[in-house]
Amino acid sequence: MLEKLKALEEEARAAVDAAADLEELKGLKVRYLGKKGELTALLRGLGSVPAEERPLIGKEANDLRQKLEQMIDRKESRLKDAGKSGQWEKERIDVTLPGLPTVLGQRHPLTLVLDEIKDIFYGLGFQVAHGPDIETDFYNFEALNIPADHPARDMQDSFYINPGLLLRTHTSPVQIRAMEKRAPQLPVRVIAPGKVYRRDDDATHSPMFHQVEGLAIDKNITFADLKGTLLLFAREMFGSGQKIRLRPSFFPFTEPSAEVDISCIMCGGDGCRTCSDTGWLEILGSGMVHPRVLEVAGYNPKEVTGYAFGMGVERIAMLKYGIGDLRLFFSNDLRFLKQFS
Amino acid sequence: MRVPYSWLLEFINPGLSPEELADRFTMSGVEVGAVEPFGQSMPGVVVGRVVSMEAHPGRSNLVLVKIDSGSEIFDIVCGARNMKPGDLVPLAKPGSELPGGRRIETATIYGALSRGMICSAHELGLELGAEDEILILNGNMALGTEVDRALGFDDMILHLEITPNRADCLSLLGVAYETAALTGAEVKMPPLDLIESGGAIDEALSISVTAPDLCSRYTARVVTGVKIGPSPLWMQLRLLKAGIRPISNIVDITNYVMWEFGQPQHAFDLGLVKNSRVIVRRGENKETLVTLDGVERKLDREVLVIADPEKPVGLAGVMGGENTEITSATEEVLIEAAVFDSPNTRRTARRYNLPSEASQRFEKGVNPEAVLWSQDRAAKLMSELAGGTILKGVIDIKSAHPEPARIKVDPRRVNRILGLEIPAPEIESIMDRLAFTVEKSDDQCLNVTVPARRADIQIEEDIVEEVARLHGYDKIPITLPEGALLENRESASDQVQRLTRDVITAAGFYECITYSFINPAGLDSLRLPDEDWRRHPIPVQNPFSEEQAVMRTTLLPGMLKTVRHNLSYRELDQALFEVGAVFKPLRLPLEELPDEQVKLAMAVTGQAPAPNWLTPSRDADFFTIKGALETLLNRFQVAGVEYEPRTLPFSHPTRSAVILADGEELGYICQVHPEVAAAWEIDQAVTVAEIDLQMIVSKASLVPRYVPLPRYPAANRDIAIVVTRDIPAEKLKKAIIEAGGEITGEVGLFDLYEGKQIPEGKRSLAFSITFRREEGTLTETEINAAMQKIEAALSALGAEMRR
Ligand SMILES: [Zn+2]
């Protein structure tokens, strides 16, 4: 009996495949599945099958009925489509034509990097603070332990408005403003992104650029904490395999001070042109807040400590996106801006 | 600071290669930018001895020279004749190559065979002697030795990049102390023993300092009977390695000693100092001095000069005067070693544009301990190398006595700041390596006395840094700060800026960042009237150029400049924006900090979106920007926004509007007047907008507000009218809402038409009106009644209904 069912399936499949039009297909449906069709006829012979085999045969026959119905339905829609081939052809599209343009602009690459930096430090529990671009001599220099007659205060290096006001040369004055606002409460954890200005204009300097300052003040902030924070930042910014290296350095407003290098993102530390074969790239300056700075801002340096760091946003963007020329950032050339979509 | 490694070895033996030492320096705070050999190698250039010199038979200006290389005699035709038989000279054998790639071959010169060349110092890459003079190699050099080795070309030079606090490392002695701190090796002082065989100095020279505020110490020694000439080759080579040009034995010695001790010196021809009397004083107005470079300098009370009773003879700490310069006739030398005020020296050097190794050292501060060492050392060298006689004694006029710093250091605090646990004995051992003296106090603290050469060490934190850098920054652990959490949500104004960028970029605009300073001429070309505050920007006192002369009062010039820039690259379709501050002075000249207002500026030109095959292209215009701004203001749920037609100084007269929110001016949108655009060299229509983001912050609600969904279905009716052009669409819309009563919901304009079938001066508008009631379904009768009222109201405005 099973063999007969199998043979019927084979036969019906061949016949349906060969059917040339809907009329013929209709005939096949009647012939195989109709009340007087072959399947029904076959099942009439079920009585001669031993009783224990009957359920199995019944199930097989039922499956076959469904199979044949589907087969015939599919063939039917194919035959119908074929009948309308002229219309389909008229409706044909050229799938290689460009898609409907989505109008989407893009942030400036520096904004992209700034947003990324902010997001990383929001995640680390930092607040974002702002200060004015036109700053007083006091906040820009004096409060940061850069006394009058210090070389950094040379007229030739800064844009002055008058002897007491200038375009800030770094975002560090926001440290002082942030501490003054909060002292004597603890902790202080802020970053201060913004524009800064220096009297430099050549292939590697722009008279205006961007920095992000960071500051943490509390009862027991350590140099080790600074290291940990910066390592975390480097990994969030440049990838989890990043290493950092601190080298002693000098800034008037930190003591001890450190330059911070990250492992070269071009060569991974093996040495290449970008890192002058050192395997390291300098990305920021940092240190423990100088006691005089703490004092000026209203904290007792015997009781609290803090760290501070400052980074150049252009430098990070150049590394991150592989941009070779600083001046592109302020050319606002659309051919450049469109690359960050 | 260039540190020739072989010279450093005279002060200390670190037991490290130059590269290893450089690495240690960099990692402990004295960055070494490069380590490179002094000169190029020159295989085939060897030490030879002049055997004989004969005249060239054909050419009187040439000589035939025989040179012994130790293994072979070379016949050479040579143009110079400053050597004599027996002299050692550099012999470039055939096949050798000189610096600069010059290859030496055998040649026949006017009939005489020449096998190689005898070289001048310049041909070996050394700036020594005249260019056409053969370099005479004095000293005991073996014949045949490679000249590059004999002259120390393989000596490694460490290029130290010194931070402003480490003035001590501007001397080999200081570098040696730093090396000792890193390695534990011992520092050796150069020999200072000298024989004072002349008379007493007081009888030969008198000195007075009348400006002790600018000169805290002035010392002098006198050496008589000197014979001026070149200094020995070994000294010239060392100076060249240090980057200093040799001049004469006396001047070279002062520079040599400066390199050793960091103390700048000046040598005067004492015979030219009137009455042998030196006065250190402020300059006088109208006084002048011709400095060693031959330039006449105008002096005044701001500068410190060294003078004799008649005239200035030097700019203190910066450059000597021509009138007392060491010349070949000099016999008596006054050696000056002084401590000049750093800011004053810096100002003077800047003012006359005369930065030098000497002025740089005074600016950063010299080591008071080394002043007399340098005097003794220079006098000793002058007597040994220039045959001088040292007069007895030193004149030393001091007004300040710098005391060594004594700092109380608590090892527990050192560890607390660093996050380390270094035992106190280790801290003591670091102090010891630095040659800082340590005494224990009874409260577990250390009393540290710092030598005068480390003037940068003043407070406990400075000692913390010394401990950290010598222990190694790499050994400091990695931890994260503990402590209370802070509220650190983004502030409302930062959120407004972030969302503004989101919305405006999503509308197809690209963000620009332009300079905060602009050319004031840009404000003129915007035709801003005098009473407009934006016409009166804050001037920068010392700008680079007129292009960056004033702080911007509007973002518009930056936008227009960017549009022009991109048009020059044939980017015809542009949509740009910038978020940035403008600077509003409260009064001018500026006395207090100005108001920095954050603005959003936008500009479009060309087509938007850019032409494509699918959608018809359309010129970007007023409505392109308005659409984006409406989206933005909707996002911030700013209420009561109106666009009021108003001509602005720089706008197209009839395509301009100010944006009001509850009657307050948020900003403007306008097409730029074609003539204004032309002034910016923009020859296609450009539309701009500028709005005040701070005002938006005050009016925005950043959190969307839920309104219950309508429970009953709404009904829609369309109405089309023809009305004169001068009636604004907004006025018609308001009339519909008012007349329709409380069941009137949204009213949208879905068609606008002017032209055929519409009378001249009129236009056709079609509105779609939604009617809805909160409680209950509307009946046809209610809607019809509302429509009648609406039609009546529109008719009252002169509208005809179109059916
Ligand atoms: Zn690399």
PDB file of N, CA and C in Angstrom, chain B residues 216 357 637 795:
ATOM      1  N   SER B 216      71.622  90.968  41.040  1.00  0.00           N
ATOM      2  CA  SER B 216      71.796  90.647  42.456  1.00  0.00           C
ATOM      3  C   SER B 216      73.240  90.251  42.761  1.00  0.00           C
ATOM      4  N   GLU B 357      71.940  81.690  24.056  1.00  0.00           N
ATOM      5  CA  GLU B 357      72.167  80.679  25.091  1.00  0.00           C
ATOM      6  C   GLU B 357      72.313  81.367  26.444  1.00  0.00           C
ATOM      7  N   GLN B 637       9.308  72.301  22.036  1.00  0.00           N
ATOM      8  CA  GLN B 637       7.978  72.739  22.456  1.00  0.00           C
ATOM      9  C   GLN B 637       7.951  74.217  22.820  1.00  0.00           C
ATOM     10  N   SER B 795     -14.750  85.454   4.355  1.00  0.00           N
ATOM     11  CA  SER B 795     -15.338  86.452   3.448  1.00  0.00           C
ATOM     12  C   SER B 795     -15.079  87.850   3.973  1.00  0.00           C
TER      13      SER B 795
END
